Amino acid sequence: MLRTIRAFWHDQRGIALILVSVMLPAIIGFSLLAIDMSRMNNLHNDLQKATDALALAAAAELNGRSDSWTRAENALANLVSNSTTFSDAGFVTLPSTGSTTVNPTYSACRSRGQISWCFLASIPANDSSPITSANYAASAVLTRFIQVSAQPETFTSIFPVSVSSSGSATDTSYNISAVSVAGFTSGVCNYTPVFICNPFEMVNGTNTAGGVTLEQAAADPAIRRRLIELRTVGNNAAYGPGNFGFLQPPENVGNGAQGLAETIATSTPLGCYSAEGVSTKTGQNTGQVQDAFNVRFGIRANGSAYNSAVYGPAANVRKGAISGGNGNGNGGNQCPTYNQLTFGSPNMGLPRDATTPYMGGRMGDGNWDLSGYWSTNFGSVSHPSSWDTSAPTRYDVYRYEIANGLVGTASAGGEVGTPENACQPPVTSVDRRLLYGAILDCQALQAAGNNLNGNSTNLPVEAFASFFLTEPVASASVGASVMVELVDITGRGGQGTLDNFLRDEPQLYR
């Protein structure tokens, strides 16, 4: 008997079953906790990825234009679709369906389905500082960021004891959400330091361009072919639609008038400018700046300025000029200065519009003498028949001459579009007849207290644009005319020809 008891006492078979039985509740508990934490983590990841994607999609539309809120909300509703799982509701779609609801207290805050958002003019410098109503944007033009929040989703854990730091120990329900803040930075590089007051700026719902917006003008060739007269203004004079001035050139460029003019004249500008804010440069359309425009037409500057290949003319410089030195506009033995040229019959440059009913007489109606220009310069050579029913822009005609080998064709007076032999070789890497500039809503900026005649900073840009120079600049005096056609703009309404200059980047900030 004692031997049997002693054997039983020392027998260790089955000990694992006893230990497992003792530890089984703890093993099951930890397993349930691991499953809960995994589900909770996956749910939060789904929500965070959803708000990140939605915020980035909306932020890409925040370019400072008056319709950016509408476009951002369209992006939230249509561009991105996300879903979450593991919540008590199961499969949940973000942002779901439904209409947009505007917060009655703060119009910058809205909601739709399972998400809500606020448009922000600023965010706190410290990420730990909360975003408050002081950061909300008063208008679409002032919006730089968007905060997107996912509505809390309820998650009930399998683990029977709450692991929350607050609440009842038996409360196993949790609300899980996510918040993302994204912003949009847009700018251009290799751009000339010029700003142009928006010829189509709307003030109280109207403008001097017949109510046409900048985006409508850029999208419609019939409006783009309206000739626009750009002018500088005198000291302390107000800037209005169609005036232009200068931006702060890059730091490695001289600060004087000559340094500014060189950045306008060169075919390889170095300046980068942000749509969030540009800085103006005090200065007027000096003779140096006049020369900087005109070297693009194969017109030599006074003195030795712009005497290198980067200041070469365009491939097509037809301008209706007669050179005083050799009797015709081109192909002679000199590179003429402006005062050596006369303009007119028997040669003909790109004509101005028949009438100028807009912008106080400084914007044409878009009707110009195509047939007279064509017959004077190309005689019996035919042009596309479509031009007879749908008039082209002057820029279209200019590009057609280049593409179809008509630059060297002599006009009735002997002018050709090829630059003088004595000028710098023509630049073909870029289109030298295009002027690039930042479009500013000058009236609104001045009404807000900005002095465009001074060195103003952080002026928001409505769009970056390209303009076609139709004729040389005739004078160096204040108010001298620079005759242009709008070619393209960045952003909505644009044709995409400026994409190579763009540096657009929506990014997450929180």
Coordinates of C-alpha atoms in Angstrom, one line a residue:
M1 CA 0.0 0.0 0.0
L2 CA 2.7 2.5 1.0
R3 CA 4.6 1.6 -2.2
T4 CA 1.5 2.4 -4.3
I5 CA 1.0 5.7 -2.5
R6 CA 4.7 6.6 -2.9
A7 CA 4.6 5.8 -6.6
F8 CA 1.5 7.9 -7.1
W9 CA 3.1 10.8 -5.3
H10 CA 6.2 10.7 -7.5
D11 CA 4.3 10.1 -10.8
Q12 CA 4.5 13.2 -13.1
R13 CA 2.5 12.0 -16.0
G14 CA -0.4 14.3 -16.9
I15 CA 1.2 17.4 -15.2
A16 CA 0.9 19.4 -18.5
L17 CA -2.8 18.9 -18.5
I18 CA -3.1 20.3 -15.0
L19 CA -1.0 23.3 -15.8
V20 CA -2.9 24.0 -19.1
S21 CA -6.2 23.7 -17.2
V22 CA -5.0 26.2 -14.6
M23 CA -3.6 28.6 -17.3
L24 CA -6.4 28.1 -19.8
P25 CA -8.5 31.1 -18.7
A26 CA -5.4 33.3 -19.0
I27 CA -4.5 31.9 -22.4
I28 CA -8.0 32.4 -23.7
G29 CA -8.1 35.9 -22.2
F30 CA -4.8 37.0 -23.8
S31 CA -5.9 35.4 -27.2
L32 CA -9.2 37.4 -27.0
L33 CA -7.2 40.6 -26.1
A34 CA -4.8 40.0 -29.0
I35 CA -7.7 39.5 -31.4
D36 CA -9.4 42.7 -30.1
M37 CA -6.3 44.8 -30.3
S38 CA -5.7 43.5 -33.9
R39 CA -9.3 44.4 -34.9
M40 CA -9.1 47.8 -33.2
N41 CA -5.8 48.5 -34.9
N42 CA -7.1 47.4 -38.3
L43 CA -10.2 49.6 -37.9
H44 CA -8.1 52.6 -36.9
N45 CA -5.8 52.0 -39.9
D46 CA -8.8 51.8 -42.2
L47 CA -10.1 55.1 -40.9
Q48 CA -6.7 56.8 -40.9
K49 CA -5.9 55.8 -44.5
A50 CA -9.4 56.9 -45.6
T51 CA -9.0 60.4 -44.0
D52 CA -5.5 60.7 -45.4
A53 CA -6.6 59.9 -48.9
L54 CA -9.7 62.1 -48.7
A55 CA -7.7 65.0 -47.3
L56 CA -5.1 64.8 -50.0
A57 CA -7.7 64.6 -52.8
A58 CA -9.5 67.7 -51.5
A59 CA -6.2 69.6 -50.8
A60 CA -5.2 69.2 -54.4
E61 CA -8.1 71.5 -55.3
L62 CA -7.2 74.3 -52.8
N63 CA -5.5 76.6 -55.3
G64 CA -6.8 79.8 -53.9
R65 CA -9.5 80.3 -56.5
S66 CA -13.1 81.3 -55.6
D67 CA -14.5 77.9 -56.5
S68 CA -11.9 75.8 -54.7
W69 CA -14.3 74.8 -51.9
T70 CA -16.8 73.4 -54.5
R71 CA -14.1 71.5 -56.3
A72 CA -12.6 70.1 -53.0
E73 CA -16.1 68.9 -52.0
N74 CA -16.5 67.3 -55.4
A75 CA -13.2 65.5 -54.9
L76 CA -14.4 64.2 -51.5
A77 CA -17.6 62.9 -52.9
N78 CA -16.4 61.5 -56.2
L79 CA -12.6 61.0 -56.5
V80 CA -11.9 58.7 -53.5
S81 CA -13.9 55.8 -52.1
N82 CA -12.7 54.0 -49.0
S83 CA -14.2 51.4 -46.6
T84 CA -13.7 50.1 -43.1
T85 CA -14.4 46.8 -41.4
F86 CA -14.2 45.4 -37.9
S87 CA -16.6 48.0 -36.4
D88 CA -20.0 47.0 -35.0
A89 CA -21.5 48.4 -38.2
G90 CA -19.5 45.9 -40.3
F91 CA -18.6 47.1 -43.7
V92 CA -18.7 51.0 -43.8
T93 CA -18.1 53.1 -46.9
L94 CA -16.4 56.5 -46.6
P95 CA -17.6 59.1 -47.3
S96 CA -20.9 57.3 -48.0
T97 CA -23.8 58.9 -49.7
G98 CA -25.9 61.9 -48.8
S99 CA -25.8 65.6 -49.3
T100 CA -23.3 68.1 -47.8
T101 CA -24.4 69.8 -44.6
V102 CA -22.9 73.2 -43.7
N103 CA -22.2 73.9 -40.1
P104 CA -24.6 76.8 -39.1
T105 CA -22.0 78.5 -37.0
Y106 CA -18.9 78.0 -39.1
S107 CA -19.5 77.9 -42.8
A108 CA -16.0 76.5 -43.4
C109 CA -17.0 73.3 -41.7
R110 CA -19.2 70.7 -43.5
S111 CA -20.1 67.1 -43.3
R112 CA -21.3 64.3 -45.6
G113 CA -22.1 60.8 -44.7
Q114 CA -19.4 59.4 -42.4
I115 CA -17.0 62.3 -42.7
S116 CA -16.7 65.9 -41.8
W117 CA -14.2 68.6 -42.8
C118 CA -13.2 72.1 -42.1
F119 CA -11.4 74.5 -44.6
L120 CA -8.4 76.2 -42.9
A121 CA -6.5 79.4 -43.5
S122 CA -3.7 78.3 -41.2
I123 CA -2.6 75.5 -38.8
P124 CA -0.8 75.9 -35.5
A125 CA 3.0 75.7 -35.8
N126 CA 3.1 73.0 -33.1
D127 CA 1.5 69.7 -34.0
S128 CA 0.4 69.2 -30.4
S129 CA -1.7 72.4 -30.5
P130 CA -5.3 71.8 -31.4
I131 CA -6.9 73.3 -34.4
T132 CA -9.6 75.8 -33.4
S133 CA -12.1 78.1 -35.0
A134 CA -9.4 80.7 -35.2
N135 CA -7.8 78.6 -37.9
Y136 CA -10.9 78.4 -40.1
A137 CA -10.9 80.1 -43.5
A138 CA -13.2 82.9 -44.1
S139 CA -13.4 82.2 -47.8
A140 CA -12.2 79.9 -50.5
V141 CA -9.5 82.4 -51.7
L142 CA -7.9 82.3 -48.2
T143 CA -8.0 78.5 -47.8
R144 CA -4.7 76.7 -47.6
F145 CA -5.5 73.5 -45.7
I146 CA -8.3 71.1 -45.0
Q147 CA -9.0 69.0 -41.9
V148 CA -10.9 65.8 -42.6
S149 CA -12.4 63.7 -39.8
A150 CA -14.0 60.3 -39.8
Q151 CA -17.1 60.0 -37.7
P152 CA -16.5 57.7 -34.7
E153 CA -17.3 54.1 -35.3
T154 CA -18.3 51.9 -32.4
F155 CA -16.2 48.9 -31.6
T156 CA -17.2 46.2 -29.1
S157 CA -14.4 44.0 -27.8
I158 CA -14.7 40.3 -27.2
F159 CA -12.4 40.5 -24.2
P160 CA -14.9 40.8 -21.3
V161 CA -13.0 43.5 -19.3
S162 CA -12.5 47.1 -20.5
V163 CA -8.9 48.1 -21.1
S164 CA -9.9 51.8 -21.4
S165 CA -8.2 54.2 -19.0
S166 CA -11.6 55.6 -18.1
G167 CA -15.1 54.3 -17.7
S168 CA -16.6 51.2 -16.2
A169 CA -14.5 48.1 -16.1
T170 CA -17.4 46.2 -17.8
D171 CA -17.8 48.8 -20.6
T172 CA -16.3 47.0 -23.6
S173 CA -17.5 49.5 -26.3
Y174 CA -15.1 52.0 -27.8
N175 CA -15.4 54.9 -30.3
I176 CA -12.6 55.0 -32.8
S177 CA -12.0 57.9 -35.3
A178 CA -9.3 59.4 -37.3
V179 CA -8.3 63.0 -38.4
S180 CA -6.1 64.2 -41.2
V181 CA -4.9 67.6 -42.2
A182 CA -3.6 68.2 -45.7
G183 CA -2.5 71.3 -47.6
F184 CA -1.6 72.2 -51.2
T185 CA 1.4 74.1 -52.4
S186 CA 1.6 75.2 -56.0
G187 CA 4.2 77.2 -57.8
V188 CA 6.2 77.5 -61.0
C189 CA 10.0 77.5 -61.7
N190 CA 12.0 78.9 -64.6
Y191 CA 9.5 81.8 -64.7
T192 CA 9.9 85.4 -65.6
P193 CA 9.5 87.9 -62.7
V194 CA 6.4 89.6 -64.0
F195 CA 2.9 90.0 -62.5
I196 CA -0.1 91.0 -64.5
C197 CA -3.3 92.4 -63.0
N198 CA -6.1 90.0 -63.9
P199 CA -7.9 91.4 -67.0
F200 CA -10.9 89.3 -66.1
E201 CA -11.0 90.1 -62.3
M202 CA -14.5 90.0 -61.0
V203 CA -15.6 92.7 -58.5
N204 CA -19.1 92.3 -57.0
G205 CA -20.0 89.8 -59.7
T206 CA -19.0 91.9 -62.7
N207 CA -15.9 93.1 -64.6
T208 CA -14.8 95.3 -67.5
A209 CA -14.3 92.3 -69.7
G210 CA -18.0 91.7 -70.3
G211 CA -18.4 89.4 -67.3
V212 CA -16.0 86.7 -68.7
T213 CA -13.9 85.0 -66.0
L214 CA -10.2 84.1 -66.4
E215 CA -11.1 80.4 -66.6
Q216 CA -13.6 81.0 -69.4
A217 CA -11.2 83.1 -71.3
A218 CA -8.5 80.5 -71.2
A219 CA -10.9 77.8 -72.3
D220 CA -12.4 79.7 -75.3
P221 CA -10.3 80.6 -78.3
A222 CA -12.8 83.3 -79.3
I223 CA -12.0 85.1 -76.1
R224 CA -8.3 84.2 -76.1
R225 CA -7.8 86.0 -79.4
R226 CA -8.9 89.3 -77.9
L227 CA -5.9 91.6 -78.0
I228 CA -5.0 92.9 -74.5
E229 CA -3.0 96.1 -74.0
L230 CA -0.8 95.7 -70.8
R231 CA 0.5 98.8 -69.2
T232 CA 2.7 99.8 -66.3
V233 CA 1.5 102.5 -63.9
G234 CA 3.2 105.6 -62.4
N235 CA 4.4 105.9 -58.9
N236 CA 1.6 105.7 -56.3
A237 CA -1.0 105.1 -59.0
A238 CA -3.5 102.3 -58.4
Y239 CA -3.2 99.1 -60.4
G240 CA -6.2 97.9 -62.4
P241 CA -7.1 95.2 -64.9
G242 CA -4.4 94.9 -67.5
N243 CA -1.6 96.7 -65.7
F244 CA 1.6 94.9 -65.0
G245 CA 4.6 95.1 -62.8
F246 CA 7.6 93.1 -61.6
L247 CA 8.2 90.4 -59.0
Q248 CA 11.2 90.1 -56.8
P249 CA 13.8 88.3 -59.0
P250 CA 15.9 85.4 -57.6
E251 CA 18.5 86.1 -54.9
N252 CA 21.4 85.4 -57.2
V253 CA 20.2 88.1 -59.7
G254 CA 21.3 91.7 -59.2
N255 CA 18.8 94.0 -57.5
G256 CA 19.1 96.9 -60.0
A257 CA 17.0 97.6 -63.0
Q258 CA 19.5 95.8 -65.2
G259 CA 19.4 92.6 -63.2
L260 CA 15.6 92.7 -63.3
A261 CA 15.6 93.3 -67.1
E262 CA 18.0 90.4 -67.6
T263 CA 15.7 87.9 -65.9
I264 CA 13.0 89.1 -68.3
A265 CA 15.2 89.0 -71.4
T266 CA 16.8 85.6 -70.9
S267 CA 15.6 82.4 -72.3
T268 CA 16.7 80.5 -69.2
P269 CA 15.1 82.3 -66.2
L270 CA 15.8 80.8 -62.8
G271 CA 13.0 82.2 -60.7
C272 CA 10.6 80.0 -58.7
Y273 CA 7.3 81.5 -57.4
S274 CA 4.6 80.1 -55.2
A275 CA 0.9 80.5 -55.7
E276 CA 0.6 81.0 -52.0
G277 CA 2.4 84.3 -52.2
V278 CA 4.7 86.4 -54.4
S279 CA 6.6 89.6 -53.6
T280 CA 6.6 92.6 -55.9
K281 CA 9.6 94.6 -56.9
T282 CA 9.5 98.3 -57.1
G283 CA 10.4 99.5 -60.5
Q284 CA 9.1 100.9 -63.8
N285 CA 9.2 99.9 -67.4
T286 CA 12.6 101.4 -68.0
G287 CA 14.4 101.4 -71.3
Q288 CA 16.3 98.3 -70.2
V289 CA 13.0 96.4 -69.7
Q290 CA 11.8 97.6 -73.0
D291 CA 14.9 96.2 -74.6
A292 CA 14.3 93.0 -72.6
F293 CA 11.0 92.5 -74.3
N294 CA 12.2 93.5 -77.8
V295 CA 15.2 91.2 -78.0
R296 CA 12.7 88.5 -78.5
F297 CA 11.8 90.1 -81.8
G298 CA 15.4 90.3 -83.1
I299 CA 15.7 93.9 -82.0
R300 CA 19.1 94.8 -80.6
A301 CA 19.3 96.5 -77.2
N302 CA 21.1 99.9 -76.9
G303 CA 24.7 99.4 -75.9
S304 CA 26.1 96.0 -75.2
A305 CA 23.3 94.5 -73.1
Y306 CA 22.0 91.0 -73.8
N307 CA 24.9 90.2 -76.0
S308 CA 24.9 86.4 -75.6
A309 CA 23.1 83.4 -76.9
V310 CA 20.6 83.1 -74.0
Y311 CA 19.1 86.4 -75.1
G312 CA 18.6 85.2 -78.7
P313 CA 15.3 86.0 -80.6
A314 CA 12.4 83.8 -81.3
A315 CA 12.5 81.6 -84.4
N316 CA 9.8 83.7 -86.0
V317 CA 10.1 87.5 -85.5
R318 CA 7.8 88.8 -88.3
K319 CA 6.6 92.1 -87.0
G320 CA 5.8 94.3 -90.1
A321 CA 9.0 96.2 -89.9
I322 CA 11.2 98.0 -92.4
S323 CA 14.8 98.3 -91.4
G324 CA 16.4 101.7 -92.0
G325 CA 19.7 100.1 -92.6
N326 CA 19.0 97.7 -95.5
G327 CA 15.6 98.5 -96.9
N328 CA 13.8 95.5 -95.6
G329 CA 12.8 93.9 -92.3
N330 CA 15.3 91.0 -92.3
G331 CA 18.2 89.2 -93.9
G332 CA 20.5 92.2 -93.9
N333 CA 23.9 92.8 -92.4
Q334 CA 22.8 94.4 -89.1
C335 CA 20.8 93.6 -86.0
P336 CA 18.6 96.7 -85.8
T337 CA 17.7 98.7 -82.7
Y338 CA 14.2 99.8 -82.3
N339 CA 14.8 103.4 -83.5
Q340 CA 16.3 102.0 -86.8
L341 CA 13.0 100.4 -87.7
T342 CA 9.8 101.7 -89.2
F343 CA 6.6 99.8 -89.3
G344 CA 3.8 99.5 -91.9
S345 CA 3.1 99.2 -95.6
P346 CA 4.3 97.4 -97.6
N347 CA 4.9 95.0 -94.7
M348 CA 2.3 94.0 -92.1
G349 CA 2.7 92.6 -88.6
L350 CA -0.1 90.9 -86.7
P351 CA -3.0 93.4 -86.8
R352 CA -4.8 94.7 -83.8
D353 CA -8.5 94.1 -83.2
A354 CA -11.0 96.1 -85.2
T355 CA -12.6 97.5 -82.1
T356 CA -11.7 97.6 -78.4
P357 CA -15.0 97.5 -76.4
Y358 CA -13.6 96.0 -73.2
M359 CA -11.4 97.1 -70.3
G360 CA -11.8 100.8 -71.0
G361 CA -10.6 100.4 -74.6
R362 CA -7.6 98.2 -73.8
M363 CA -9.2 94.9 -74.7
G364 CA -10.3 94.1 -78.2
D365 CA -13.3 92.1 -79.6
G366 CA -11.1 89.4 -81.0
N367 CA -11.8 90.3 -84.7
W368 CA -8.6 91.0 -86.6
D369 CA -7.7 91.2 -90.2
L370 CA -6.5 87.7 -90.9
S371 CA -7.0 87.9 -94.7
G372 CA -5.0 91.2 -95.0
Y373 CA -2.2 89.8 -92.9
W374 CA -2.0 86.5 -94.8
S375 CA -2.2 88.1 -98.3
T376 CA 0.5 90.7 -97.4
N377 CA 2.9 88.1 -96.0
F378 CA 2.2 84.9 -98.0
G379 CA 0.5 85.9 -101.2
S380 CA -1.2 83.0 -102.8
V381 CA -0.1 80.4 -100.2
S382 CA -3.3 78.9 -98.7
H383 CA -4.1 78.6 -95.1
P384 CA -6.3 76.1 -93.4
S385 CA -9.9 76.3 -94.7
S386 CA -11.1 76.0 -91.1
W387 CA -9.8 79.5 -90.4
D388 CA -12.5 80.9 -92.7
T389 CA -15.3 79.7 -90.5
S390 CA -13.5 79.7 -87.1
A391 CA -11.0 82.5 -86.8
P392 CA -7.7 81.5 -85.2
T393 CA -5.8 83.3 -82.5
R394 CA -2.7 85.2 -83.6
Y395 CA -0.7 82.7 -81.7
D396 CA -2.2 79.9 -83.8
V397 CA -1.1 81.7 -86.9
Y398 CA 2.4 82.3 -85.6
R399 CA 2.8 78.6 -84.7
Y400 CA 1.4 77.6 -88.1
E401 CA 4.0 79.7 -89.9
I402 CA 6.8 77.9 -87.9
A403 CA 5.3 74.4 -88.4
N404 CA 4.8 74.8 -92.1
G405 CA 8.0 76.4 -93.1
L406 CA 6.6 79.8 -93.8
V407 CA 9.0 81.8 -91.6
G408 CA 11.4 82.5 -94.5
T409 CA 8.6 83.5 -96.9
A410 CA 9.0 87.1 -98.0
S411 CA 6.1 89.5 -97.6
A412 CA 5.0 92.1 -100.2
G413 CA 7.7 94.4 -98.8
G414 CA 10.4 91.8 -98.5
E415 CA 10.2 91.1 -94.7
V416 CA 10.7 87.5 -93.6
G417 CA 10.2 86.0 -90.1
T418 CA 13.9 84.9 -89.8
P419 CA 16.0 87.1 -87.5
E420 CA 18.7 89.3 -88.9
N421 CA 22.0 87.4 -89.6
A422 CA 23.8 89.8 -87.2
C423 CA 21.5 89.0 -84.3
Q424 CA 22.1 86.2 -81.8
P425 CA 21.0 82.8 -83.2
P426 CA 17.3 82.2 -82.6
V427 CA 16.3 80.2 -79.5
T428 CA 14.3 77.1 -80.3
S429 CA 14.3 75.4 -76.9
V430 CA 11.6 77.7 -75.7
D431 CA 9.0 79.9 -77.4
R432 CA 10.6 83.4 -77.0
R433 CA 7.4 85.2 -78.1
L434 CA 5.6 84.0 -74.9
L435 CA 5.6 86.1 -71.8
Y436 CA 5.1 84.3 -68.6
G437 CA 3.7 85.9 -65.5
A438 CA 1.7 85.6 -62.3
I439 CA -1.9 86.7 -62.5
L440 CA -3.0 88.8 -59.5
D441 CA -6.4 90.1 -58.5
C442 CA -4.9 93.6 -58.1
Q443 CA -8.2 95.4 -57.2
A444 CA -9.0 93.0 -54.4
L445 CA -5.4 93.0 -53.1
Q446 CA -5.3 96.8 -53.0
A447 CA -8.7 96.9 -51.3
A448 CA -7.1 94.7 -48.6
G449 CA -4.4 97.3 -48.0
N450 CA -1.5 96.0 -50.2
N451 CA 0.6 98.6 -52.0
L452 CA 1.6 97.1 -55.3
N453 CA 3.9 100.0 -56.0
G454 CA 6.0 99.0 -53.1
N455 CA 7.8 95.8 -52.2
S456 CA 4.7 93.9 -51.1
T457 CA 5.0 90.3 -49.9
N458 CA 2.9 87.2 -49.8
L459 CA 0.4 88.2 -52.4
P460 CA -1.8 85.3 -53.4
V461 CA -1.7 84.3 -57.1
E462 CA -4.9 83.7 -59.0
A463 CA -3.1 81.7 -61.7
F464 CA 0.2 81.6 -63.6
A465 CA -0.2 82.4 -67.3
S466 CA 1.4 82.7 -70.6
F467 CA 0.8 85.6 -73.1
F468 CA 1.8 85.9 -76.7
L469 CA 3.7 89.1 -77.6
T470 CA 2.1 90.2 -80.9
E471 CA 4.4 93.2 -81.5
P472 CA 7.4 95.0 -80.1
V473 CA 7.2 97.4 -77.2
A474 CA 7.2 100.9 -78.7
S475 CA 8.3 103.0 -75.7
A476 CA 10.3 102.9 -72.5
S477 CA 8.0 105.4 -70.8
V478 CA 5.6 104.7 -68.0
G479 CA 2.3 103.5 -69.5
A480 CA 4.0 102.0 -72.6
S481 CA 1.8 99.4 -74.3
V482 CA 2.7 95.7 -74.4
M483 CA 0.2 94.0 -76.8
V484 CA -0.5 90.4 -75.9
E485 CA -3.0 87.5 -76.4
L486 CA -3.8 85.2 -73.5
V487 CA -2.5 81.7 -74.4
D488 CA -2.9 79.6 -71.3
I489 CA -3.2 79.5 -67.5
T490 CA -2.4 77.0 -64.8
G491 CA -5.3 75.2 -63.1
R492 CA -8.9 75.0 -64.1
G493 CA -9.5 76.2 -67.7
G494 CA -5.9 75.7 -68.7
Q495 CA -4.8 73.8 -71.7
G496 CA -1.8 72.1 -70.0
T497 CA 0.9 73.9 -71.9
L498 CA 2.3 75.2 -68.6
D499 CA 2.6 71.8 -66.9
N500 CA 6.4 71.7 -67.4
F501 CA 6.7 74.8 -65.2
L502 CA 4.4 73.6 -62.4
R503 CA 5.5 72.4 -59.0
D504 CA 2.2 71.2 -57.4
E505 CA 2.3 69.2 -54.2
P506 CA -0.6 68.3 -51.9
Q507 CA 0.9 66.9 -48.7
L508 CA -0.2 65.7 -45.3
Y509 CA 0.6 68.0 -42.3
R510 CA -1.1 66.0 -39.6

